[in-house]
Amino acid sequence: MSARRGGASLMPTTRSRENTRARLVEAASEVFAEVGFDGASVEAICERAGFTRGAFYSNFESKEDLFFELARQVSDTKLARVADRVSEMAAVEVPRSTAEIVRFVLDIATDDRLGVLLMSEIRTNAMRDERLARAYLAWDGAMAARVAQIIAEIRRTSRLALRVPDDEAARMLVNTWEDAAVHAAIARLSPKRAEQQCAERIAALASLLVESPAG
């Protein structure tokens, strides 16, 4: 009986801790994107989240520890989006035009400005921090592998032939996708225009990658 009460009493505490961590991570994503990692202070993150320094340090050892957790979550979210595209392949009739196929390969909807800034900050710090670099490279490789899976499935169902192997095509498409998102953020394009520019650039690349209909 007492064990049940003990277990039950732990649940609110666990949920509260999870909520606190989630709010700190969300606040950190905004602060890091706005002022960069070096410019972000623990105090600013706590103020944005509505917590004290004590709450921060009871959940994270340092600002670096929080940044690493944020980078992991951003990576997992992006991978999940691509994974959804893979699972949809079995249920969706793939369109035939190059532009439409590319729209299916990559979820063209670009990240918002803060999201782009945050990913740029993650990449910059990955060049400085070995632990973050390993995590980023693992995510980057997994992202390209997922996109390559989609490309392979599209080839099988749409009778298209590519000039390069699937993994090389995936890498080019992902790089172009991300470069277009960064350019849109720098140019302060509207979300609609940013999406249009991203689609145009990827469609142009795809037209170079597609050789001819197979058969």
Short mmCIF file of C-alpha atoms in Angstrom, two decimals:
data_model
loop_
_atom_site.label_atom_id
_atom_site.label_comp_id
_atom_site.label_asym_id
_atom_site.label_seq_id
_atom_site.Cartn_x
_atom_site.Cartn_y
_atom_site.Cartn_z
CA MET A 1 0.00 0.00 0.00
CA SER A 2 2.71 2.45 1.02
CA ALA A 3 4.65 1.52 -2.13
CA ARG A 4 1.66 2.51 -4.25
CA ARG A 5 1.38 5.81 -2.44
CA GLY A 6 5.09 6.37 -2.93
CA GLY A 7 4.85 5.57 -6.63
CA ALA A 8 1.82 7.81 -7.07
CA SER A 9 3.51 10.69 -5.25
CA LEU A 10 6.48 10.47 -7.61
CA MET A 11 4.35 10.93 -10.74
CA PRO A 12 3.47 14.63 -10.22
CA THR A 13 7.12 15.33 -9.34
CA THR A 14 8.30 13.58 -12.51
CA ARG A 15 5.78 15.43 -14.67
CA SER A 16 6.72 18.73 -13.04
CA ARG A 17 10.39 18.09 -13.74
CA GLU A 18 9.64 17.19 -17.35
CA ASN A 19 7.55 20.33 -17.77
CA THR A 20 10.31 22.46 -16.26
CA ARG A 21 12.92 20.97 -18.60
CA ALA A 22 10.62 21.45 -21.59
CA ARG A 23 10.00 25.11 -20.75
CA LEU A 24 13.71 25.74 -20.25
CA VAL A 25 14.54 24.10 -23.59
CA GLU A 26 11.83 26.12 -25.36
CA ALA A 27 13.05 29.36 -23.79
CA ALA A 28 16.65 28.49 -24.69
CA SER A 29 15.71 27.86 -28.32
CA GLU A 30 14.34 31.40 -28.56
CA VAL A 31 17.23 33.06 -26.72
CA PHE A 32 19.93 31.14 -28.61
CA ALA A 33 18.28 31.98 -31.92
CA GLU A 34 17.95 35.66 -31.01
CA VAL A 35 21.38 36.41 -29.52
CA GLY A 36 23.49 33.34 -30.22
CA PHE A 37 25.04 30.84 -27.84
CA ASP A 38 27.76 33.17 -26.56
CA GLY A 39 25.34 36.03 -26.02
CA ALA A 40 22.78 33.91 -24.18
CA SER A 41 23.07 33.85 -20.41
CA VAL A 42 21.57 31.41 -17.95
CA GLU A 43 19.76 34.37 -16.40
CA ALA A 44 18.16 35.35 -19.72
CA ILE A 45 17.01 31.78 -20.34
CA CYS A 46 15.56 31.51 -16.83
CA GLU A 47 13.78 34.84 -17.17
CA ARG A 48 12.27 33.80 -20.51
CA ALA A 49 11.10 30.49 -19.01
CA GLY A 50 9.90 32.04 -15.76
CA PHE A 51 12.21 30.02 -13.49
CA THR A 52 15.05 30.66 -11.08
CA ARG A 53 18.70 29.71 -11.52
CA GLY A 54 18.08 26.98 -8.98
CA ALA A 55 15.48 25.40 -11.26
CA PHE A 56 17.92 25.62 -14.14
CA TYR A 57 20.78 23.92 -12.35
CA SER A 58 18.54 21.22 -10.92
CA ASN A 59 17.82 20.17 -14.52
CA PHE A 60 21.00 21.02 -16.45
CA GLU A 61 24.63 21.10 -15.43
CA SER A 62 25.47 24.07 -17.61
CA LYS A 63 24.39 26.21 -20.54
CA GLU A 64 26.38 23.84 -22.76
CA ASP A 65 24.41 20.87 -21.41
CA LEU A 66 21.12 22.61 -22.21
CA PHE A 67 22.34 23.55 -25.69
CA PHE A 68 23.28 19.93 -26.37
CA GLU A 69 19.81 18.75 -25.30
CA LEU A 70 18.21 21.40 -27.52
CA ALA A 71 20.32 20.34 -30.51
CA ARG A 72 19.28 16.72 -29.95
CA GLN A 73 15.59 17.63 -29.84
CA VAL A 74 15.80 19.78 -32.98
CA SER A 75 17.56 16.95 -34.79
CA ASP A 76 15.00 14.37 -33.64
CA THR A 77 12.14 16.60 -34.79
CA LYS A 78 13.60 17.09 -38.25
CA LEU A 79 14.31 13.37 -38.60
CA ALA A 80 10.75 12.57 -37.56
CA ARG A 81 9.42 14.83 -40.33
CA VAL A 82 11.46 12.98 -42.93
CA ALA A 83 10.48 9.61 -41.42
CA ASP A 84 6.83 10.58 -41.89
CA ARG A 85 7.51 11.11 -45.59
CA VAL A 86 8.97 7.61 -45.82
CA SER A 87 5.93 6.02 -44.19
CA GLU A 88 3.56 7.96 -46.46
CA MET A 89 5.13 6.51 -49.57
CA ALA A 90 3.14 3.29 -49.28
CA ALA A 91 -0.20 5.11 -49.07
CA VAL A 92 0.21 8.07 -51.42
CA GLU A 93 0.12 7.99 -55.21
CA VAL A 94 3.38 9.64 -56.23
CA PRO A 95 2.98 12.45 -58.79
CA ARG A 96 4.93 12.29 -62.04
CA SER A 97 6.39 15.76 -62.70
CA THR A 98 9.90 16.47 -61.46
CA ALA A 99 8.78 19.44 -59.38
CA GLU A 100 5.98 17.48 -57.70
CA ILE A 101 8.26 14.53 -57.04
CA VAL A 102 10.80 16.79 -55.35
CA ARG A 103 8.04 18.30 -53.22
CA PHE A 104 7.31 14.78 -52.03
CA VAL A 105 10.99 13.95 -51.43
CA LEU A 106 11.43 16.86 -49.07
CA ASP A 107 8.77 18.53 -46.99
CA ILE A 108 9.16 21.88 -48.72
CA ALA A 109 7.61 23.90 -45.91
CA THR A 110 10.66 25.75 -44.57
CA ASP A 111 11.47 26.36 -40.93
CA ASP A 112 10.46 29.69 -39.48
CA ARG A 113 13.12 32.35 -39.07
CA LEU A 114 13.93 31.40 -35.47
CA GLY A 115 14.25 27.77 -36.50
CA VAL A 116 16.74 28.63 -39.24
CA LEU A 117 18.73 30.85 -36.88
CA LEU A 118 18.80 28.10 -34.29
CA MET A 119 20.05 25.48 -36.74
CA SER A 120 22.76 27.88 -37.91
CA GLU A 121 23.80 28.39 -34.30
CA ILE A 122 23.92 24.64 -33.77
CA ARG A 123 26.15 24.17 -36.82
CA THR A 124 28.47 26.99 -35.77
CA ASN A 125 28.94 25.51 -32.32
CA ALA A 126 29.33 22.00 -33.73
CA MET A 127 32.51 23.28 -35.38
CA ARG A 128 33.83 24.25 -31.95
CA ASP A 129 32.53 21.46 -29.71
CA GLU A 130 33.55 17.86 -30.45
CA ARG A 131 30.62 16.31 -28.60
CA LEU A 132 28.11 18.49 -30.44
CA ALA A 133 29.94 17.82 -33.72
CA ARG A 134 29.51 14.05 -33.30
CA ALA A 135 25.82 14.44 -32.57
CA TYR A 136 25.29 16.81 -35.49
CA LEU A 137 27.12 14.57 -37.96
CA ALA A 138 25.10 11.56 -36.78
CA TRP A 139 21.86 13.47 -37.33
CA ASP A 140 23.02 14.86 -40.68
CA GLY A 141 23.91 11.39 -41.92
CA ALA A 142 20.60 9.97 -40.71
CA MET A 143 18.69 12.77 -42.44
CA ALA A 144 20.42 12.13 -45.77
CA ALA A 145 19.83 8.37 -45.40
CA ARG A 146 16.10 8.92 -44.84
CA VAL A 147 15.86 11.17 -47.89
CA ALA A 148 17.76 8.57 -49.93
CA GLN A 149 15.13 6.00 -48.90
CA ILE A 150 12.39 8.25 -50.23
CA ILE A 151 14.28 8.80 -53.49
CA ALA A 152 14.74 5.05 -53.96
CA GLU A 153 11.03 4.48 -53.38
CA ILE A 154 10.11 7.22 -55.83
CA ARG A 155 12.36 5.71 -58.49
CA ARG A 156 10.61 2.37 -58.08
CA THR A 157 7.12 3.83 -58.37
CA SER A 158 7.55 6.69 -60.86
CA ARG A 159 9.90 5.10 -63.42
CA LEU A 160 12.49 7.88 -63.18
CA ALA A 161 16.24 7.41 -63.63
CA LEU A 162 18.81 9.55 -61.84
CA ARG A 163 22.22 10.66 -63.05
CA VAL A 164 23.77 9.99 -59.62
CA PRO A 165 23.29 7.37 -56.86
CA ASP A 166 20.42 7.88 -54.42
CA ASP A 167 22.67 8.87 -51.51
CA GLU A 168 24.44 11.55 -53.58
CA ALA A 169 21.12 12.93 -54.81
CA ALA A 170 19.84 13.01 -51.23
CA ARG A 171 22.87 14.94 -50.04
CA MET A 172 22.52 17.53 -52.84
CA LEU A 173 18.81 17.98 -52.21
CA VAL A 174 19.21 18.36 -48.44
CA ASN A 175 22.05 20.87 -48.85
CA THR A 176 20.06 22.91 -51.37
CA TRP A 177 16.98 22.78 -49.16
CA GLU A 178 18.88 24.09 -46.14
CA ASP A 179 20.80 26.72 -48.15
CA ALA A 180 17.52 28.08 -49.52
CA ALA A 181 16.08 28.29 -46.01
CA VAL A 182 19.14 30.19 -44.75
CA HIS A 183 19.03 32.60 -47.71
CA ALA A 184 15.32 33.23 -47.12
CA ALA A 185 16.01 34.05 -43.46
CA ILE A 186 18.84 36.43 -44.34
CA ALA A 187 16.75 38.13 -47.04
CA ARG A 188 13.81 38.47 -44.61
CA LEU A 189 11.46 36.80 -47.08
CA SER A 190 7.86 36.18 -46.12
CA PRO A 191 6.99 32.55 -45.26
CA LYS A 192 5.12 32.18 -48.56
CA ARG A 193 7.99 33.59 -50.61
CA ALA A 194 10.53 31.52 -48.66
CA GLU A 195 8.58 28.35 -49.44
CA GLN A 196 8.34 29.33 -53.10
CA GLN A 197 12.08 30.03 -53.36
CA CYS A 198 12.94 26.73 -51.70
CA ALA A 199 10.65 24.84 -54.06
CA GLU A 200 12.10 26.60 -57.12
CA ARG A 201 15.70 25.86 -56.17
CA ILE A 202 15.06 22.22 -55.40
CA ALA A 203 13.00 21.72 -58.54
CA ALA A 204 15.83 23.23 -60.60
CA LEU A 205 18.32 20.83 -59.02
CA ALA A 206 15.98 17.89 -59.51
CA SER A 207 15.68 18.65 -63.21
CA LEU A 208 19.45 18.23 -63.46
CA LEU A 209 19.44 15.01 -61.44
CA VAL A 210 16.65 13.30 -63.37
CA GLU A 211 18.06 11.61 -66.44
CA SER A 212 15.00 10.29 -68.24
CA PRO A 213 12.01 8.03 -67.63
CA ALA A 214 13.18 4.45 -67.15
CA GLY A 215 12.04 2.02 -69.82
#
